[in-house]
Tab-separated table of C-alpha atoms in Angstrom:
chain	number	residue	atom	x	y	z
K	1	UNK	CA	15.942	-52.534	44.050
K	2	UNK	CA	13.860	-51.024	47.014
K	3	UNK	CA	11.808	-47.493	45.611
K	4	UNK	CA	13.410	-44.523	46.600
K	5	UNK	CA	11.957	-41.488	48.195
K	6	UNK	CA	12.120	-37.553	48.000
K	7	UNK	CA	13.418	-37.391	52.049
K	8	UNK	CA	16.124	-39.709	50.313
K	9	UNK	CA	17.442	-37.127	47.805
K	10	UNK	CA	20.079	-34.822	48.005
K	11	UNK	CA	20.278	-31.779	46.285
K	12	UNK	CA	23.239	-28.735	46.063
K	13	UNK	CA	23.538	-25.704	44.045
K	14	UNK	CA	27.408	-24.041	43.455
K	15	UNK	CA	28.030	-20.980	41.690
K	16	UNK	CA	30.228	-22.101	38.756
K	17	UNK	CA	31.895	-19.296	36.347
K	18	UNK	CA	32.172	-20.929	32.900
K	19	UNK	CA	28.785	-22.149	31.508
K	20	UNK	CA	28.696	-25.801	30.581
K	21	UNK	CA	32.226	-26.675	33.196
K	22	UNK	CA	30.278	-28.071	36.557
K	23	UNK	CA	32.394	-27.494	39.623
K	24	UNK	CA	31.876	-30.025	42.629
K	25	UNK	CA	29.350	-29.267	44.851
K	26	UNK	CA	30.419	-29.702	48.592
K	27	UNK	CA	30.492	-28.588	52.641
K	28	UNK	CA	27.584	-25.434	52.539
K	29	UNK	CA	26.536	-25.874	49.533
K	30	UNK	CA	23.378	-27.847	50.458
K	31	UNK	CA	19.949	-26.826	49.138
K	32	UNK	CA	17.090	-27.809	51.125
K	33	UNK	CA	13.928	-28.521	48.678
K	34	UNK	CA	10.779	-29.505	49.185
K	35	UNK	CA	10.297	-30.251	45.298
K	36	UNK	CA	11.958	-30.560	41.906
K	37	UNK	CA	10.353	-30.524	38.407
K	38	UNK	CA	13.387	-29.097	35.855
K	39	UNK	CA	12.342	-31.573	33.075
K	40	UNK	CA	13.264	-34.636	31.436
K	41	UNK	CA	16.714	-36.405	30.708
K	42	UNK	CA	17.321	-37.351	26.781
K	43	UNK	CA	18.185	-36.368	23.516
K	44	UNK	CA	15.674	-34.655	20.683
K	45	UNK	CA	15.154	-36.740	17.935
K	46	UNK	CA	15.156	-35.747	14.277
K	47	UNK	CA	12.727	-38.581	12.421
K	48	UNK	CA	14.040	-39.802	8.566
K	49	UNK	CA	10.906	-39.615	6.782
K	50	UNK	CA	12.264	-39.990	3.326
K	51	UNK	CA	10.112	-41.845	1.351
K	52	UNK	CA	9.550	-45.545	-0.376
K	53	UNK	CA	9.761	-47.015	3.219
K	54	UNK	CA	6.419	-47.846	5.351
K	55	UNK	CA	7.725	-46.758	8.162
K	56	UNK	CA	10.076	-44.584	9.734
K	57	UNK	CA	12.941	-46.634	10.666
K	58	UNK	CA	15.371	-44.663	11.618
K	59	UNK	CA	15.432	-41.014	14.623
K	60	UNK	CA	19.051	-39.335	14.506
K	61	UNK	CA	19.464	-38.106	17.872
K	62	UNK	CA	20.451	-33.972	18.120
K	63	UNK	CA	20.075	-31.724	21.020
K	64	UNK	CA	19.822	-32.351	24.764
K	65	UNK	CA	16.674	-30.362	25.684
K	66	UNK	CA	17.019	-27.772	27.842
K	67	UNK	CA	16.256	-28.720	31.765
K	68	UNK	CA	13.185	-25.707	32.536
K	69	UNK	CA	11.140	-25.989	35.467
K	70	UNK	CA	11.470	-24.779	39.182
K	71	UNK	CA	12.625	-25.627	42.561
K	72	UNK	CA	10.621	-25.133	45.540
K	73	UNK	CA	11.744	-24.698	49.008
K	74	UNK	CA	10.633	-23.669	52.412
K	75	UNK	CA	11.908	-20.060	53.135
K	76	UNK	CA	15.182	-19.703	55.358
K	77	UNK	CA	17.091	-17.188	56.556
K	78	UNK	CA	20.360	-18.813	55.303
K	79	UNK	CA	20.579	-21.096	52.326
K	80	UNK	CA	18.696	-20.115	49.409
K	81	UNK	CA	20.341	-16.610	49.477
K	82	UNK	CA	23.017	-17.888	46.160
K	83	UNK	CA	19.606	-18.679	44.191
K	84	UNK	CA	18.123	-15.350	44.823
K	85	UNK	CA	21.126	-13.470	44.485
K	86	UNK	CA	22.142	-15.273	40.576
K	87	UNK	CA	18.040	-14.290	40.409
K	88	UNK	CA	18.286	-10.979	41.091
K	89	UNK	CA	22.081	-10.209	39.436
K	90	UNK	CA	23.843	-8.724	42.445
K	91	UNK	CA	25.531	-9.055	45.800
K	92	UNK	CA	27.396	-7.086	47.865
K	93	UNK	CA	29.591	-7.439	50.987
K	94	UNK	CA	28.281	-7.829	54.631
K	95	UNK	CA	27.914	-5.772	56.919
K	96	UNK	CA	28.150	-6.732	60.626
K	97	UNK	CA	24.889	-5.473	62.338
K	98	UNK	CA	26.614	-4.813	65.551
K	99	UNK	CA	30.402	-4.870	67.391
K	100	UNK	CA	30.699	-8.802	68.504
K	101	UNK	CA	27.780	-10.328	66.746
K	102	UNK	CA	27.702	-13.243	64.424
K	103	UNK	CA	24.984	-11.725	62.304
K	104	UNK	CA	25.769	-10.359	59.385
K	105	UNK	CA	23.232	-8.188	56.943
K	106	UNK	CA	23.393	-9.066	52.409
K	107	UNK	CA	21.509	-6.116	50.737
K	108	UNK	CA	20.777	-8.232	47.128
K	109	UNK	CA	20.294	-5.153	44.575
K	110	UNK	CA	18.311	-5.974	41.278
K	111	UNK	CA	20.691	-5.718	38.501
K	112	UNK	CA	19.472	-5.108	34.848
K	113	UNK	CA	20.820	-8.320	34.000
K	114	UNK	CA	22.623	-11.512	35.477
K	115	UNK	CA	24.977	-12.437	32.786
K	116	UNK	CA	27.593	-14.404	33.704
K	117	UNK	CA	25.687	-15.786	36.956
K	118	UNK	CA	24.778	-19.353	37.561
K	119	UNK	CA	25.756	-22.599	39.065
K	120	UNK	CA	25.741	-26.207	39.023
K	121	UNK	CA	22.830	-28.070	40.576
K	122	UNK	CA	23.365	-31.858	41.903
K	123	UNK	CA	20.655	-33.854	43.013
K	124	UNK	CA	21.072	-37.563	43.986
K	125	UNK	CA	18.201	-39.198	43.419
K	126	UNK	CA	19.498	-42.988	43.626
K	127	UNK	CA	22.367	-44.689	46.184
K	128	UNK	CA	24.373	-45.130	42.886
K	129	UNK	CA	23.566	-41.909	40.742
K	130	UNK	CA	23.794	-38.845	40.861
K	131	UNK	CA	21.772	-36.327	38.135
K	132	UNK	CA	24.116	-33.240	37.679
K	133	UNK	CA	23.353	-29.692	35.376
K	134	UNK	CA	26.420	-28.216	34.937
K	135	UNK	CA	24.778	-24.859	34.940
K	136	UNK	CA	21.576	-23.586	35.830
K	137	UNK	CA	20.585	-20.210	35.597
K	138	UNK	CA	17.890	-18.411	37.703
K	139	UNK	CA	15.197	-16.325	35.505
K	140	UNK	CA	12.949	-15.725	38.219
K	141	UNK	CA	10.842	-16.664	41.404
K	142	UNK	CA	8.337	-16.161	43.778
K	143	UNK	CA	7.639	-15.903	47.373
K	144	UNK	CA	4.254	-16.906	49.456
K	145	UNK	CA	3.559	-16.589	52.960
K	146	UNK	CA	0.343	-17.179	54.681
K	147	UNK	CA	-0.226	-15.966	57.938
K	148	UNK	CA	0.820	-18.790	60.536
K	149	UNK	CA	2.737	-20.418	57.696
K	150	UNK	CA	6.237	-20.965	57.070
K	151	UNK	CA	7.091	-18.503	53.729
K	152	UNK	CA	7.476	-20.711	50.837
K	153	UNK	CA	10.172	-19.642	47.845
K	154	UNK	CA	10.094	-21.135	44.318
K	155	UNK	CA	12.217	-20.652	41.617
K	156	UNK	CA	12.118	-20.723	37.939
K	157	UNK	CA	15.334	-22.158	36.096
K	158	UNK	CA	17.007	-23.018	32.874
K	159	UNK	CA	19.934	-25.103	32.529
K	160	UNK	CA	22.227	-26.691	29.559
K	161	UNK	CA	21.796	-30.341	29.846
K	162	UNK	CA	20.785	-32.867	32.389
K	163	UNK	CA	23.854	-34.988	33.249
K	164	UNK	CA	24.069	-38.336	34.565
K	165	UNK	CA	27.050	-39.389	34.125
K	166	UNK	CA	29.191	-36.634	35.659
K	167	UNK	CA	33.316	-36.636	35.681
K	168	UNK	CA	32.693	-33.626	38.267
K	169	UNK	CA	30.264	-34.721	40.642
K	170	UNK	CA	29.538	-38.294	42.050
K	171	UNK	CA	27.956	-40.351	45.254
K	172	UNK	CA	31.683	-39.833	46.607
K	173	UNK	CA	31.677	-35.888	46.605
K	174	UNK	CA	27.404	-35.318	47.263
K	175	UNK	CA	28.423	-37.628	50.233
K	176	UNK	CA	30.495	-34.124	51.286
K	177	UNK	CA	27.379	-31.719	50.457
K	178	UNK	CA	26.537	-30.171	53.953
K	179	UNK	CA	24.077	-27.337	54.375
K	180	UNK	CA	24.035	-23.610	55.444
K	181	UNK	CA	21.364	-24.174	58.048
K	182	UNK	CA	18.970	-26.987	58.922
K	183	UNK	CA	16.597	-24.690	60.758
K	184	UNK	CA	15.426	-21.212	61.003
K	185	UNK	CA	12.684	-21.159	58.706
K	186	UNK	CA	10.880	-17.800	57.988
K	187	UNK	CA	7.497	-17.996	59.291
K	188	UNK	CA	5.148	-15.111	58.867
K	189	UNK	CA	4.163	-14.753	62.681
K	190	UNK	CA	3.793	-11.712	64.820
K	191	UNK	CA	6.832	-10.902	64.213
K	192	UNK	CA	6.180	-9.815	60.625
K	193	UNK	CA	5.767	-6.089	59.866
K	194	UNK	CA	4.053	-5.215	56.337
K	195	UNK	CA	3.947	-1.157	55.726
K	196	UNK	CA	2.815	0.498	52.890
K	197	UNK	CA	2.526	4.727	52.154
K	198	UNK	CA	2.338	6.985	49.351
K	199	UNK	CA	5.713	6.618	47.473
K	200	UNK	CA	6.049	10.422	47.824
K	201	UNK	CA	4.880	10.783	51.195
K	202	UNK	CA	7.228	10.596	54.487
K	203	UNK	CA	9.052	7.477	55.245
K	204	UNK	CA	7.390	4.227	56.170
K	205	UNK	CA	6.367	3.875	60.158
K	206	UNK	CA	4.838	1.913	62.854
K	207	UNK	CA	1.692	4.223	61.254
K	208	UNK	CA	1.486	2.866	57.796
K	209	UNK	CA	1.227	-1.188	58.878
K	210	UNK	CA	-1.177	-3.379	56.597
K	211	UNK	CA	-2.523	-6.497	57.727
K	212	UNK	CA	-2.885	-8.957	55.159
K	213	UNK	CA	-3.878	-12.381	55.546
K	214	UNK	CA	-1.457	-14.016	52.437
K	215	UNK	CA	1.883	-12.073	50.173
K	216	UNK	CA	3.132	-13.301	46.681
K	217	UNK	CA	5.627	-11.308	45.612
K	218	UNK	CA	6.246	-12.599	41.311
K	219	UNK	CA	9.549	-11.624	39.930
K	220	UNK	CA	10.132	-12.405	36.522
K	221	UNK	CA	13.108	-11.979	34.060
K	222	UNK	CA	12.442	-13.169	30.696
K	223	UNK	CA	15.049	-15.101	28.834
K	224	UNK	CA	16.093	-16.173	25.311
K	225	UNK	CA	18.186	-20.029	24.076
K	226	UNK	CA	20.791	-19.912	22.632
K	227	UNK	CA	21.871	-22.636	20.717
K	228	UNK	CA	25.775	-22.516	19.043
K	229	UNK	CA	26.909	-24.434	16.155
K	230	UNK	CA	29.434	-27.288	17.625
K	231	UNK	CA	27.440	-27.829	20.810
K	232	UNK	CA	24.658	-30.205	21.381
K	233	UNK	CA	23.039	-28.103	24.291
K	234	UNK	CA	22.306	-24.549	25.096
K	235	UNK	CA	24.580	-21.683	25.635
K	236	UNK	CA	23.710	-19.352	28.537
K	237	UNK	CA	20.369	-17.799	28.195
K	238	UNK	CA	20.158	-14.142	27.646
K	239	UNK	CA	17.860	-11.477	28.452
K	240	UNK	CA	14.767	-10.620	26.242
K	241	UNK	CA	12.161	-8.427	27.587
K	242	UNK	CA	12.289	-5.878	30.596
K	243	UNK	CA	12.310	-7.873	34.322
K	244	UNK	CA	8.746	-7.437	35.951
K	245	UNK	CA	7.485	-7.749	39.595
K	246	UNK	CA	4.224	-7.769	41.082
K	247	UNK	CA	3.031	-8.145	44.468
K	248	UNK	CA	-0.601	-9.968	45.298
K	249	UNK	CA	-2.004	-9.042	48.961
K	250	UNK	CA	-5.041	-10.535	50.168
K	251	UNK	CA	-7.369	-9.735	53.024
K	252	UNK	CA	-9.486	-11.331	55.175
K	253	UNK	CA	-11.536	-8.478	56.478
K	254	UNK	CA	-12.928	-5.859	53.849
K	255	UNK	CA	-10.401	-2.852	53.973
K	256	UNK	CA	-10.699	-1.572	50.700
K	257	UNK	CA	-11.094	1.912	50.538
K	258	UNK	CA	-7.669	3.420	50.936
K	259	UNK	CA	-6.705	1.359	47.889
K	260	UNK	CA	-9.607	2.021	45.692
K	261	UNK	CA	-8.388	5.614	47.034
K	262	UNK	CA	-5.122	5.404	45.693
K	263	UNK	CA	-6.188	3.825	42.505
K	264	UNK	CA	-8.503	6.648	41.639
K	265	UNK	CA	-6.044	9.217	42.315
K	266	UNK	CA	-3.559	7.112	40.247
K	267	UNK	CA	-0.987	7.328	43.810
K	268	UNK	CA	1.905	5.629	43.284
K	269	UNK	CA	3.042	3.775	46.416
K	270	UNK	CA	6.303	2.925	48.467
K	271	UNK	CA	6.316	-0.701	51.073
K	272	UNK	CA	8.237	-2.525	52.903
K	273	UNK	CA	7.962	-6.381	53.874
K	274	UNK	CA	10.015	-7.564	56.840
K	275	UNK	CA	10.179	-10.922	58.722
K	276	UNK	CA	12.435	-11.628	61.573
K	277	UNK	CA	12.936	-14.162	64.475
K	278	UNK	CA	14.054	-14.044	67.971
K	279	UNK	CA	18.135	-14.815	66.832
K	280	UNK	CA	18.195	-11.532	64.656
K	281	UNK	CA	17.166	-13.074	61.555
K	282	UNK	CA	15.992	-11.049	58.994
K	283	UNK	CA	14.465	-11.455	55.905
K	284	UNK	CA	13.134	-8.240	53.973
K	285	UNK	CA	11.575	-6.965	50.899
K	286	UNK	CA	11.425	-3.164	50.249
K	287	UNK	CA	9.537	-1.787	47.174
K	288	UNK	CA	10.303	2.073	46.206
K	289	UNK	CA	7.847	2.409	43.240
K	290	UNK	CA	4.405	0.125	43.447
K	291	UNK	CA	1.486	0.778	41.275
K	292	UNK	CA	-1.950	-0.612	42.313
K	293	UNK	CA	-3.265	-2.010	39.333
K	294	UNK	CA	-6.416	-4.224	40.766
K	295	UNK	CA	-8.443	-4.553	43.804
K	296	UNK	CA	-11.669	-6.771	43.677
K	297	UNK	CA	-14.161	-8.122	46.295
K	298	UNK	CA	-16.098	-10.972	45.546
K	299	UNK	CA	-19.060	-11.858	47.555
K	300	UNK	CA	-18.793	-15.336	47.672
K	301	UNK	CA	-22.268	-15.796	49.993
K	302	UNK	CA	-23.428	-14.466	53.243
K	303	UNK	CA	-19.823	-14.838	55.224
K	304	UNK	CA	-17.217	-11.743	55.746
K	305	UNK	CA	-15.970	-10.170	52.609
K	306	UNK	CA	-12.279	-10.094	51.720
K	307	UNK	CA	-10.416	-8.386	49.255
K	308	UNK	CA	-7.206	-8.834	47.044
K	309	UNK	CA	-4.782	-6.029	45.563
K	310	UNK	CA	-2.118	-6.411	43.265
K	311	UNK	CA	0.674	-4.144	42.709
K	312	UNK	CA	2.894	-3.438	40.072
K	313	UNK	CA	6.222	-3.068	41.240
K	314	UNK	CA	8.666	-0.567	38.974
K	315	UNK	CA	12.153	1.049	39.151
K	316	UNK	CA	12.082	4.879	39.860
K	317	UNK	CA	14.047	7.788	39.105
K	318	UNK	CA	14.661	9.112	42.759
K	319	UNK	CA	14.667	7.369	46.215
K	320	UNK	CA	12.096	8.180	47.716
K	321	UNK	CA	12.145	9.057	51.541
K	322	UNK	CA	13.715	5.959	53.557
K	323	UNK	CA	13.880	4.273	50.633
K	324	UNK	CA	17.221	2.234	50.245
K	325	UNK	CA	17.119	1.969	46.311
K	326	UNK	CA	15.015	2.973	42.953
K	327	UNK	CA	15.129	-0.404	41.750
K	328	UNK	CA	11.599	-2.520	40.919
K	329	UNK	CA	12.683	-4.110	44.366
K	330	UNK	CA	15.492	-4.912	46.886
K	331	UNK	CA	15.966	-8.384	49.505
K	332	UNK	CA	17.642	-7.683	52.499
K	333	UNK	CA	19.017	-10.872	54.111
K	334	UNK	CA	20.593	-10.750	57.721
K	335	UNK	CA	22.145	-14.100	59.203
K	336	UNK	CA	25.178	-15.727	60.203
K	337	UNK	CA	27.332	-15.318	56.807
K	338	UNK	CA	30.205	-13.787	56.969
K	339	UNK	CA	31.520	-13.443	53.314
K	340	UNK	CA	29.522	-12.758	49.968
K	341	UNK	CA	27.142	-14.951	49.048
K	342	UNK	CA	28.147	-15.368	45.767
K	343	UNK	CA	32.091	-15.401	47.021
């Protein structure tokens, strides 16, 4: 059999809304990846080591081990919006952004949990199989741009059990998976606005741009197995410690001072992170609450000095001014869906 490649595969995530039932994966429900690593396929063996034998002779198999790992994908505008939103807990309905147009704005709230949210993930690795989890669950991710780049998006997952031998989903039904949107990457170009301001200050302007030359926004939200008597996998995960966010800028050029500024003075800060394309697109971070926590130099030689600063980004009690939320964070997604992301 000829070796099969990763353009080859084809991969699909579904929300599904009873954990370990996989529902089939179809039209829209394409996810374009650019890698997988969720773990190995097999059971846990228990070894008999009683003794008077020379050897162990005989491994009971128990458990299916969990599938952990992450997905990685190039950034769009349209089709990784279900991972962020079972991520982040929340969706609401769209808004039309004006009378007539096909664009359509998703504000994705964080929620203090995401019980209950998570879908079944297909990937068809050969002609003749398909590997199925009937539900994966999103604890976290993280974004990247680089300036010039296309904005990369990774996300961190736990599922029951690896299946390949699905009743649900098969080379017949994949052969129906279609996807969202083939193009419209989010690049961080000139179009990209980064703002940042003194959380109780006015709201963010044209004023308060930063320039920095690479963004990693971390958002983690820690998880505990379950494991059930009469079932050889996992139940759904549930939460264990608080959610946490940070945000890593660096810059090319030394600009220090107005950080090491607000560090000293212990200022808390407010930003906002916004990409968009010439078709309305919009992709958008805002960040009510951030902390500076580090800021450090190096001098690497006699070339230009750069800095990095990384923020702590936490829930607050009030909005501040043109702030949309008091959550840790919120995504604002406009495009061309129509109906809930989740729906």
């Amino acid at each position: 059999m000829a070796a099969i490649t990763g353009r080859e595969i084809i991969a699909a995530f579904k929300k599904a809304t009873s954990w370990r039932t996989a529902v089939e994966v179809g039209s829209g429900d394409g996810v374009l990846i650019t890698n997988e690593a969720l773990g190995d396929i097999g059971r846990t063996p228990i070894a008999d080591e009683s003794l008077g034998v020379n050897f162990i002779t005989e491994r009971i198999d128990t458990f299916y081990p969990a599938p952990s790992g992450t997905l990685g994908a190039n950034m769009r505008y349209m089709g990784l919006d279900k991972l962020i939103a079972c991520g982040m807990g929340s969706t609401a309905t769209p808004t039309c952004i004006s009378s007539g147009s096909d664009k359509w704005e998703h504000k994705i709230r964080l929620a203090p949990n995401n019980d209950g949210l998570f879908g079944t993930f297909v990937i068809k690795k050969k002609t003749d199989k398909v590997w199925e989890i009937p539900s994966l669950k999103v604890t976290g991710f993280s974004f990247n741009a680089t300036v010039g780049e296309i904005v990369t998006a990774e996300f961190n997952c736990t599922g029951n059990k690896w299946e390949t031998e699905s009743q649900v989903n098969s080379t017949d039904t994949i052969a129906n998976v279609t996807y969202p949107d083939r193009y419209h990457c989010v690049v961080f170009d000139d179009n990209a606005k980064i703002r940042m301001n003194a959380r109780d200050g006015a709201a963010l302007s044209d004023s308060d741009k930063i320039y920095p030359h690479t963004i990693r926004l971390t958002f983690d939200r820690p998880m505990e197995e379950n494991r059930d008597a009469s079932y050889n996998d996992i139940s759904e995960p549930t939460g264990g410690g608080f959610p946490t966010a940070t945000l890593e800028l660096t810059f090319d050029k030394y600009s220090m001072n107005d950080f090491t500024t607000a560090i000293n003075s212990a200022t808390l800060q407010k930003l906002d992170i916004t990409f968009t394309d010439a078709n309305s697109y919009m992709f958008k971070i805002e960040a009510p609450s951030a902390k500076i926590v580090t800021a450090t130099a190096p001098v690497g030689g006699p070339g230009k000095i750069g800095h990095t600063v990384t923020l702590q980004l936490d829930a607050c009690v009030n909005t501040p001014n043109g702030m949309p939320c008091t959550e840790p964070f919120m995504i604002t997604l406009v495009n061309t869906r129509s109906g809930d992301i989740l729906g």
